[in-house]
PDB file of C-alpha atoms in Angstrom:
ATOM      1  CA  MET B   1     144.377   2.848 159.569  1.00  0.00           C
ATOM      2  CA  VAL B   2     144.410  -0.112 157.176  1.00  0.00           C
ATOM      3  CA  GLN B   3     142.122   1.775 154.795  1.00  0.00           C
ATOM      4  CA  THR B   4     144.780   4.473 154.436  1.00  0.00           C
ATOM      5  CA  PHE B   5     147.536   2.090 153.290  1.00  0.00           C
ATOM      6  CA  GLY B   6     148.915   3.174 149.938  1.00  0.00           C
ATOM      7  CA  LEU B   7     148.560   6.859 150.714  1.00  0.00           C
ATOM      8  CA  ASN B   8     151.548   8.947 151.696  1.00  0.00           C
ATOM      9  CA  GLU B   9     151.740  10.187 155.262  1.00  0.00           C
ATOM     10  CA  VAL B  10     149.890  13.403 154.419  1.00  0.00           C
ATOM     11  CA  GLY B  11     146.902  11.464 153.119  1.00  0.00           C
ATOM     12  CA  MET B  12     147.024   9.017 156.010  1.00  0.00           C
ATOM     13  CA  VAL B  13     147.099  11.751 158.648  1.00  0.00           C
ATOM     14  CA  LYS B  14     144.318  13.721 156.929  1.00  0.00           C
ATOM     15  CA  ALA B  15     142.146  10.601 156.775  1.00  0.00           C
ATOM     16  CA  VAL B  16     142.695   9.681 160.406  1.00  0.00           C
ATOM     17  CA  VAL B  17     142.884  13.073 162.148  1.00  0.00           C
ATOM     18  CA  GLY B  18     140.574  15.270 160.091  1.00  0.00           C
ATOM     19  CA  GLN B  19     140.626  19.061 160.513  1.00  0.00           C
ATOM     20  CA  ARG B  20     143.611  19.090 162.847  1.00  0.00           C
ATOM     21  CA  TRP B  21     145.807  17.336 160.311  1.00  0.00           C
ATOM     22  CA  PRO B  22     148.398  20.166 159.990  1.00  0.00           C
ATOM     23  CA  VAL B  23     149.248  19.948 163.707  1.00  0.00           C
ATOM     24  CA  ALA B  24     149.307  16.153 163.629  1.00  0.00           C
ATOM     25  CA  LEU B  25     151.452  16.096 160.480  1.00  0.00           C
ATOM     26  CA  ALA B  26     153.981  18.484 162.026  1.00  0.00           C
ATOM     27  CA  ALA B  27     154.169  16.221 165.086  1.00  0.00           C
ATOM     28  CA  PHE B  28     154.549  13.190 162.817  1.00  0.00           C
ATOM     29  CA  TYR B  29     157.500  14.737 160.964  1.00  0.00           C
ATOM     30  CA  GLN B  30     159.177  15.729 164.210  1.00  0.00           C
ATOM     31  CA  GLU B  31     158.844  12.189 165.580  1.00  0.00           C
ATOM     32  CA  TYR B  32     159.802  10.633 162.238  1.00  0.00           C
ATOM     33  CA  ALA B  33     163.049  12.613 162.137  1.00  0.00           C
ATOM     34  CA  ARG B  34     163.810  11.761 165.775  1.00  0.00           C
ATOM     35  CA  ALA B  35     163.076   8.058 165.333  1.00  0.00           C
ATOM     36  CA  HIS B  36     165.065   7.929 162.080  1.00  0.00           C
ATOM     37  CA  LEU B  37     168.236   8.703 163.994  1.00  0.00           C
ATOM     38  CA  ARG B  38     168.112   5.119 165.291  1.00  0.00           C
ATOM     39  CA  VAL B  39     168.206   3.922 161.678  1.00  0.00           C
ATOM     40  CA  SER B  40     170.792   6.232 160.218  1.00  0.00           C
ATOM     41  CA  ALA B  41     172.836   4.006 157.940  1.00  0.00           C
ATOM     42  CA  PRO B  42     171.764   2.297 154.736  1.00  0.00           C
ATOM     43  CA  TYR B  43     172.013  -1.467 154.501  1.00  0.00           C
ATOM     44  CA  PRO B  44     175.630  -2.618 154.192  1.00  0.00           C
ATOM     45  CA  GLY B  45     176.711  -2.573 150.560  1.00  0.00           C
ATOM     46  CA  ILE B  46     174.028  -0.156 149.312  1.00  0.00           C
ATOM     47  CA  VAL B  47     176.351   2.833 148.874  1.00  0.00           C
ATOM     48  CA  THR B  48     178.871   0.711 146.965  1.00  0.00           C
ATOM     49  CA  LEU B  49     176.076  -0.695 144.798  1.00  0.00           C
ATOM     50  CA  LEU B  50     174.733   2.778 143.992  1.00  0.00           C
ATOM     51  CA  GLU B  51     178.210   4.071 143.173  1.00  0.00           C
ATOM     52  CA  LEU B  52     178.908   1.124 140.876  1.00  0.00           C
ATOM     53  CA  LEU B  53     175.592   1.596 139.099  1.00  0.00           C
ATOM     54  CA  GLN B  54     176.297   5.300 138.617  1.00  0.00           C
ATOM     55  CA  GLN B  55     179.727   4.430 137.162  1.00  0.00           C
ATOM     56  CA  GLN B  56     177.970   2.100 134.710  1.00  0.00           C
ATOM     57  CA  GLY B  57     175.747   4.999 133.581  1.00  0.00           C
ATOM     58  CA  VAL B  58     172.584   3.496 135.063  1.00  0.00           C
ATOM     59  CA  VAL B  59     169.769   5.983 135.571  1.00  0.00           C
ATOM     60  CA  LEU B  60     168.863   5.862 139.255  1.00  0.00           C
ATOM     61  CA  ALA B  61     165.464   7.026 140.394  1.00  0.00           C
ATOM     62  CA  LEU B  62     163.591   6.713 143.642  1.00  0.00           C
ATOM     63  CA  ILE B  63     159.909   5.857 143.576  1.00  0.00           C
ATOM     64  CA  THR B  64     158.409   5.837 147.021  1.00  0.00           C
ATOM     65  CA  GLY B  65     155.062   5.888 148.734  1.00  0.00           C
ATOM     66  CA  LYS B  66     156.361   8.577 151.067  1.00  0.00           C
ATOM     67  CA  ALA B  67     155.679  12.280 150.634  1.00  0.00           C
ATOM     68  CA  ALA B  68     158.593  14.525 149.703  1.00  0.00           C
ATOM     69  CA  LYS B  69     159.308  15.656 153.269  1.00  0.00           C
ATOM     70  CA  SER B  70     159.628  12.218 154.885  1.00  0.00           C
ATOM     71  CA  CYS B  71     161.590  10.974 151.878  1.00  0.00           C
ATOM     72  CA  GLN B  72     164.047  13.863 152.228  1.00  0.00           C
ATOM     73  CA  ILE B  73     164.440  13.157 155.940  1.00  0.00           C
ATOM     74  CA  SER B  74     165.273   9.516 155.153  1.00  0.00           C
ATOM     75  CA  LEU B  75     167.712  10.421 152.387  1.00  0.00           C
ATOM     76  CA  ASP B  76     169.454  13.063 154.503  1.00  0.00           C
ATOM     77  CA  VAL B  77     169.812  10.829 157.558  1.00  0.00           C
ATOM     78  CA  THR B  78     171.129   7.885 155.536  1.00  0.00           C
ATOM     79  CA  GLY B  79     173.380   9.998 153.323  1.00  0.00           C
ATOM     80  CA  LEU B  80     171.757   8.791 150.105  1.00  0.00           C
ATOM     81  CA  THR B  81     170.447  12.112 148.776  1.00  0.00           C
ATOM     82  CA  SER B  82     172.992  12.496 145.982  1.00  0.00           C
ATOM     83  CA  TYR B  83     172.276   9.068 144.483  1.00  0.00           C
ATOM     84  CA  PHE B  84     168.692   9.839 143.514  1.00  0.00           C
ATOM     85  CA  PRO B  85     168.399  12.982 141.401  1.00  0.00           C
ATOM     86  CA  THR B  86     165.014  11.766 140.205  1.00  0.00           C
ATOM     87  CA  ARG B  87     162.410  11.200 142.899  1.00  0.00           C
ATOM     88  CA  LEU B  88     158.739  10.396 142.493  1.00  0.00           C
ATOM     89  CA  TYR B  89     156.633  10.493 145.631  1.00  0.00           C
ATOM     90  CA  GLY B  90     153.494   8.926 146.981  1.00  0.00           C
ATOM     91  CA  SER B  91     150.117  10.593 146.696  1.00  0.00           C
ATOM     92  CA  GLU B  92     147.866  11.699 149.510  1.00  0.00           C
ATOM     93  CA  CYS B  93     144.829  10.660 147.442  1.00  0.00           C
ATOM     94  CA  GLN B  94     145.570   7.190 146.080  1.00  0.00           C
ATOM     95  CA  PRO B  95     148.352   4.655 145.569  1.00  0.00           C
ATOM     96  CA  ASN B  96     150.430   5.891 142.622  1.00  0.00           C
ATOM     97  CA  LYS B  97     153.605   3.813 142.274  1.00  0.00           C
ATOM     98  CA  ALA B  98     152.455   2.268 138.982  1.00  0.00           C
ATOM     99  CA  ASP B  99     151.664   5.744 137.629  1.00  0.00           C
ATOM    100  CA  ASN B 100     155.069   6.956 138.794  1.00  0.00           C
ATOM    101  CA  LEU B 101     156.788   4.051 137.055  1.00  0.00           C
ATOM    102  CA  ARG B 102     154.978   4.936 133.824  1.00  0.00           C
ATOM    103  CA  GLN B 103     155.884   8.614 134.300  1.00  0.00           C
ATOM    104  CA  LEU B 104     159.536   7.681 134.779  1.00  0.00           C
ATOM    105  CA  MET B 105     159.482   5.657 131.559  1.00  0.00           C
ATOM    106  CA  ARG B 106     157.975   8.615 129.677  1.00  0.00           C
ATOM    107  CA  THR B 107     160.321  11.272 131.055  1.00  0.00           C
ATOM    108  CA  LYS B 108     163.469   9.157 130.656  1.00  0.00           C
ATOM    109  CA  SER B 109     162.353   7.633 127.317  1.00  0.00           C
ATOM    110  CA  LEU B 110     162.635   4.096 128.657  1.00  0.00           C
ATOM    111  CA  ASP B 111     160.793   0.967 127.655  1.00  0.00           C
ATOM    112  CA  ALA B 112     159.481  -1.262 130.427  1.00  0.00           C
ATOM    113  CA  ALA B 113     162.121  -3.864 129.480  1.00  0.00           C
ATOM    114  CA  GLU B 114     164.847  -1.313 130.231  1.00  0.00           C
ATOM    115  CA  LEU B 115     163.591  -0.600 133.742  1.00  0.00           C
ATOM    116  CA  LEU B 116     164.037  -2.648 136.895  1.00  0.00           C
ATOM    117  CA  TYR B 117     162.241  -1.739 140.099  1.00  0.00           C
ATOM    118  CA  VAL B 118     163.695  -2.895 143.396  1.00  0.00           C
ATOM    119  CA  GLY B 119     160.918  -3.294 145.926  1.00  0.00           C
ATOM    120  CA  ASP B 120     160.290  -4.825 149.302  1.00  0.00           C
ATOM    121  CA  THR B 121     156.521  -4.829 149.722  1.00  0.00           C
ATOM    122  CA  HIS B 122     153.615  -6.545 148.057  1.00  0.00           C
ATOM    123  CA  SER B 123     152.375  -3.167 146.817  1.00  0.00           C
ATOM    124  CA  ASP B 124     155.732  -2.691 145.054  1.00  0.00           C
ATOM    125  CA  PHE B 125     155.297  -5.980 143.216  1.00  0.00           C
ATOM    126  CA  GLU B 126     151.734  -5.094 142.217  1.00  0.00           C
ATOM    127  CA  ALA B 127     152.696  -1.609 141.014  1.00  0.00           C
ATOM    128  CA  ALA B 128     155.552  -2.942 138.913  1.00  0.00           C
ATOM    129  CA  ASP B 129     153.316  -5.618 137.423  1.00  0.00           C
ATOM    130  CA  THR B 130     150.638  -3.033 136.606  1.00  0.00           C
ATOM    131  CA  ALA B 131     153.247  -0.855 134.875  1.00  0.00           C
ATOM    132  CA  GLY B 132     154.723  -3.841 133.029  1.00  0.00           C
ATOM    133  CA  VAL B 133     158.070  -3.507 134.820  1.00  0.00           C
ATOM    134  CA  GLN B 134     160.090  -6.297 136.407  1.00  0.00           C
ATOM    135  CA  CYS B 135     160.308  -5.995 140.185  1.00  0.00           C
ATOM    136  CA  LEU B 136     163.352  -7.334 141.988  1.00  0.00           C
ATOM    137  CA  THR B 137     162.637  -8.256 145.590  1.00  0.00           C
ATOM    138  CA  ALA B 138     164.945  -6.800 148.228  1.00  0.00           C
ATOM    139  CA  ALA B 139     164.708  -9.349 151.036  1.00  0.00           C
ATOM    140  CA  TRP B 140     167.806  -8.466 153.000  1.00  0.00           C
ATOM    141  CA  ASP B 141     165.956  -7.147 156.046  1.00  0.00           C
ATOM    142  CA  PRO B 142     165.482 -10.140 158.361  1.00  0.00           C
ATOM    143  CA  ASN B 143     162.840  -8.204 160.321  1.00  0.00           C
ATOM    144  CA  GLN B 144     160.547  -7.649 157.343  1.00  0.00           C
ATOM    145  CA  PRO B 145     158.756 -10.667 155.916  1.00  0.00           C
ATOM    146  CA  ILE B 146     158.589 -10.727 152.143  1.00  0.00           C
ATOM    147  CA  VAL B 147     155.529 -11.994 150.364  1.00  0.00           C
ATOM    148  CA  GLU B 148     156.653 -13.196 146.987  1.00  0.00           C
ATOM    149  CA  ALA B 149     154.388 -12.454 144.078  1.00  0.00           C
ATOM    150  CA  GLY B 150     154.392 -14.064 140.663  1.00  0.00           C
ATOM    151  CA  ASP B 151     157.761 -14.415 139.007  1.00  0.00           C
ATOM    152  CA  GLN B 152     159.675 -12.051 141.267  1.00  0.00           C
ATOM    153  CA  ILE B 153     163.389 -12.622 141.706  1.00  0.00           C
ATOM    154  CA  VAL B 154     164.316 -12.532 145.395  1.00  0.00           C
ATOM    155  CA  PHE B 155     167.659 -11.282 146.694  1.00  0.00           C
ATOM    156  CA  THR B 156     168.632 -11.948 150.285  1.00  0.00           C
ATOM    157  CA  SER B 157     171.702  -9.708 150.110  1.00  0.00           C
ATOM    158  CA  VAL B 158     172.823  -6.551 148.355  1.00  0.00           C
ATOM    159  CA  GLU B 159     175.718  -8.535 146.898  1.00  0.00           C
ATOM    160  CA  GLN B 160     173.318 -11.000 145.220  1.00  0.00           C
ATOM    161  CA  LEU B 161     171.520  -8.059 143.613  1.00  0.00           C
ATOM    162  CA  TRP B 162     174.811  -6.627 142.346  1.00  0.00           C
ATOM    163  CA  VAL B 163     175.801  -9.945 140.734  1.00  0.00           C
ATOM    164  CA  TYR B 164     172.414 -10.101 139.003  1.00  0.00           C
ATOM    165  CA  LEU B 165     172.658  -6.499 137.794  1.00  0.00           C
ATOM    166  CA  GLN B 166     176.176  -7.044 136.447  1.00  0.00           C
ATOM    167  CA  ARG B 167     174.839  -9.864 134.276  1.00  0.00           C
ATOM    168  CA  ARG B 168     171.997  -7.632 133.070  1.00  0.00           C
ATOM    169  CA  LEU B 169     174.342  -4.743 132.285  1.00  0.00           C
ATOM    170  CA  GLY B 170     176.685  -6.980 130.336  1.00  0.00           C
TER     171      GLY B 170
END
């Protein structure tokens, strides 16, 4: 299993299950959707933060290691679909967050200095660093340990992130 980390769920299931991957992937999505109902609300303050950023004209994009289907399930269940018109997904072949960050910069005509990536895993920090983008650490989940990397700025609440972003936006 550890060797499949960095792949989206399609790649992980193919690597682990082999030829029967379509059946296993269908079962995974069914269980994923069922289990997601226990986690159906975004973190407190996220919706307000996203709305405020949209009002400021900030381009919001979602870069995830998930495949499109699991990402859509998560967005639908949490009610966040409308906040992320741009979505870049994980690959079943290799980790691709750094490539997706570079693609986002190209398609939106952004310089790395104009982009902030909010991440919560070590792979997020590494991908941002590889792409030359600053990664802000979302550490507001008390159940998920955060491994700080380099010069990351850590936020223990959504409100702390909003204060920081207000300063950046001027």
